[in-house]
Amino acid sequence: VAAIDLKTHSVTSPGEWLECDLVATSGGYSPVVHLASHLGGKPTWREDILGFVPGEAPQKRVCVGGINGVYGLGDSLA
């Protein structure tokens, strides 16, 4: 349960850690780079898909599929 401080507009929570091997997101044909950006990477614009893709990040991560502008299943699996 989070508490909202109306004076500072901040949300406080005790937090929770979840162990996982995979986080999947979906955003249609627009790459969803938000989680990748939280790892410290700056999104990079790609003119060919008219969208942002994850840029370099200081933390290790693997991004596959639509987040990289690759929409075909076979191409994503490759």
PDB file of C-alpha atoms in Angstrom:
ATOM      1  CA  VAL A   1       0.000   0.000   0.000  1.00  0.00           C
ATOM      2  CA  ALA A   2       1.438   3.347  -1.029  1.00  0.00           C
ATOM      3  CA  ALA A   3       0.938   6.637   0.778  1.00  0.00           C
ATOM      4  CA  ILE A   4       0.652   9.921  -1.121  1.00  0.00           C
ATOM      5  CA  ASP A   5       1.979  13.109   0.468  1.00  0.00           C
ATOM      6  CA  LEU A   6      -0.213  15.844  -1.022  1.00  0.00           C
ATOM      7  CA  LYS A   7       2.204  18.616   0.034  1.00  0.00           C
ATOM      8  CA  THR A   8       5.193  17.269  -1.905  1.00  0.00           C
ATOM      9  CA  HIS A   9       3.292  15.191  -4.476  1.00  0.00           C
ATOM     10  CA  SER A  10       5.493  12.219  -3.668  1.00  0.00           C
ATOM     11  CA  VAL A  11       4.519   8.584  -3.323  1.00  0.00           C
ATOM     12  CA  THR A  12       6.141   6.513  -0.623  1.00  0.00           C
ATOM     13  CA  SER A  13       6.011   2.773  -0.347  1.00  0.00           C
ATOM     14  CA  PRO A  14       7.980   0.136   1.556  1.00  0.00           C
ATOM     15  CA  GLY A  15       8.717  -1.419  -1.851  1.00  0.00           C
ATOM     16  CA  GLU A  16       8.819  -5.025  -2.894  1.00  0.00           C
ATOM     17  CA  TRP A  17      11.470  -7.152  -4.641  1.00  0.00           C
ATOM     18  CA  LEU A  18      10.353  -9.729  -7.158  1.00  0.00           C
ATOM     19  CA  GLU A  19      12.767 -12.332  -8.491  1.00  0.00           C
ATOM     20  CA  CYS A  20      12.190 -12.976 -12.204  1.00  0.00           C
ATOM     21  CA  ASP A  21      13.963 -14.089 -15.338  1.00  0.00           C
ATOM     22  CA  LEU A  22      11.808 -12.231 -17.856  1.00  0.00           C
ATOM     23  CA  VAL A  23       9.755  -9.051 -18.110  1.00  0.00           C
ATOM     24  CA  ALA A  24       7.546  -8.776 -21.190  1.00  0.00           C
ATOM     25  CA  THR A  25       5.719  -5.647 -22.358  1.00  0.00           C
ATOM     26  CA  SER A  26       3.513  -4.821 -25.300  1.00  0.00           C
ATOM     27  CA  GLY A  27       2.833  -1.528 -27.007  1.00  0.00           C
ATOM     28  CA  GLY A  28       1.610  -2.433 -30.454  1.00  0.00           C
ATOM     29  CA  TYR A  29       3.832  -1.158 -33.247  1.00  0.00           C
ATOM     30  CA  SER A  30       5.479   1.521 -31.149  1.00  0.00           C
ATOM     31  CA  PRO A  31       8.521   0.176 -29.265  1.00  0.00           C
ATOM     32  CA  VAL A  32       8.055   0.287 -25.483  1.00  0.00           C
ATOM     33  CA  VAL A  33      11.441   1.500 -24.249  1.00  0.00           C
ATOM     34  CA  HIS A  34      10.417   2.670 -20.776  1.00  0.00           C
ATOM     35  CA  LEU A  35      11.754  -0.277 -18.765  1.00  0.00           C
ATOM     36  CA  ALA A  36      14.997  -0.312 -20.736  1.00  0.00           C
ATOM     37  CA  SER A  37      15.371   3.412 -20.021  1.00  0.00           C
ATOM     38  CA  HIS A  38      15.028   2.796 -16.281  1.00  0.00           C
ATOM     39  CA  LEU A  39      18.293   0.858 -16.477  1.00  0.00           C
ATOM     40  CA  GLY A  40      20.109   4.037 -17.439  1.00  0.00           C
ATOM     41  CA  GLY A  41      20.025   3.841 -21.239  1.00  0.00           C
ATOM     42  CA  LYS A  42      18.982   6.776 -23.385  1.00  0.00           C
ATOM     43  CA  PRO A  43      16.544   5.882 -26.207  1.00  0.00           C
ATOM     44  CA  THR A  44      17.843   6.234 -29.766  1.00  0.00           C
ATOM     45  CA  TRP A  45      15.646   7.478 -32.623  1.00  0.00           C
ATOM     46  CA  ARG A  46      15.337   5.250 -35.709  1.00  0.00           C
ATOM     47  CA  GLU A  47      13.998   7.044 -38.743  1.00  0.00           C
ATOM     48  CA  ASP A  48      13.212   3.798 -40.607  1.00  0.00           C
ATOM     49  CA  ILE A  49      10.594   2.768 -38.019  1.00  0.00           C
ATOM     50  CA  LEU A  50       9.768   6.310 -36.858  1.00  0.00           C
ATOM     51  CA  GLY A  51      10.303   5.330 -33.247  1.00  0.00           C
ATOM     52  CA  PHE A  52      12.750   5.072 -30.381  1.00  0.00           C
ATOM     53  CA  VAL A  53      14.683   1.904 -29.549  1.00  0.00           C
ATOM     54  CA  PRO A  54      16.827   1.256 -26.459  1.00  0.00           C
ATOM     55  CA  GLY A  55      20.259   2.819 -26.523  1.00  0.00           C
ATOM     56  CA  GLU A  56      23.382   1.668 -24.711  1.00  0.00           C
ATOM     57  CA  ALA A  57      22.915   1.070 -20.979  1.00  0.00           C
ATOM     58  CA  PRO A  58      25.361   0.628 -18.107  1.00  0.00           C
ATOM     59  CA  GLN A  59      23.451  -2.436 -16.851  1.00  0.00           C
ATOM     60  CA  LYS A  60      23.294  -5.772 -18.653  1.00  0.00           C
ATOM     61  CA  ARG A  61      19.987  -6.402 -20.423  1.00  0.00           C
ATOM     62  CA  VAL A  62      18.695  -8.267 -23.448  1.00  0.00           C
ATOM     63  CA  CYS A  63      15.996  -6.635 -25.570  1.00  0.00           C
ATOM     64  CA  VAL A  64      14.361  -8.602 -28.389  1.00  0.00           C
ATOM     65  CA  GLY A  65      11.493  -8.119 -30.801  1.00  0.00           C
ATOM     66  CA  GLY A  66       9.429  -4.987 -31.224  1.00  0.00           C
ATOM     67  CA  ILE A  67      11.465  -2.978 -28.722  1.00  0.00           C
ATOM     68  CA  ASN A  68      14.252  -3.066 -31.336  1.00  0.00           C
ATOM     69  CA  GLY A  69      11.896  -2.385 -34.246  1.00  0.00           C
ATOM     70  CA  VAL A  70      11.858  -6.070 -35.253  1.00  0.00           C
ATOM     71  CA  TYR A  71       8.246  -7.191 -35.648  1.00  0.00           C
ATOM     72  CA  GLY A  72       8.371 -10.576 -37.385  1.00  0.00           C
ATOM     73  CA  LEU A  73       8.281 -13.628 -35.108  1.00  0.00           C
ATOM     74  CA  GLY A  74      11.049 -15.402 -37.000  1.00  0.00           C
ATOM     75  CA  ASP A  75      13.285 -12.328 -36.905  1.00  0.00           C
ATOM     76  CA  SER A  76      12.606 -11.845 -33.193  1.00  0.00           C
ATOM     77  CA  LEU A  77      13.450 -15.454 -32.390  1.00  0.00           C
ATOM     78  CA  ALA A  78      16.640 -15.254 -34.459  1.00  0.00           C
TER      79      ALA A  78
END
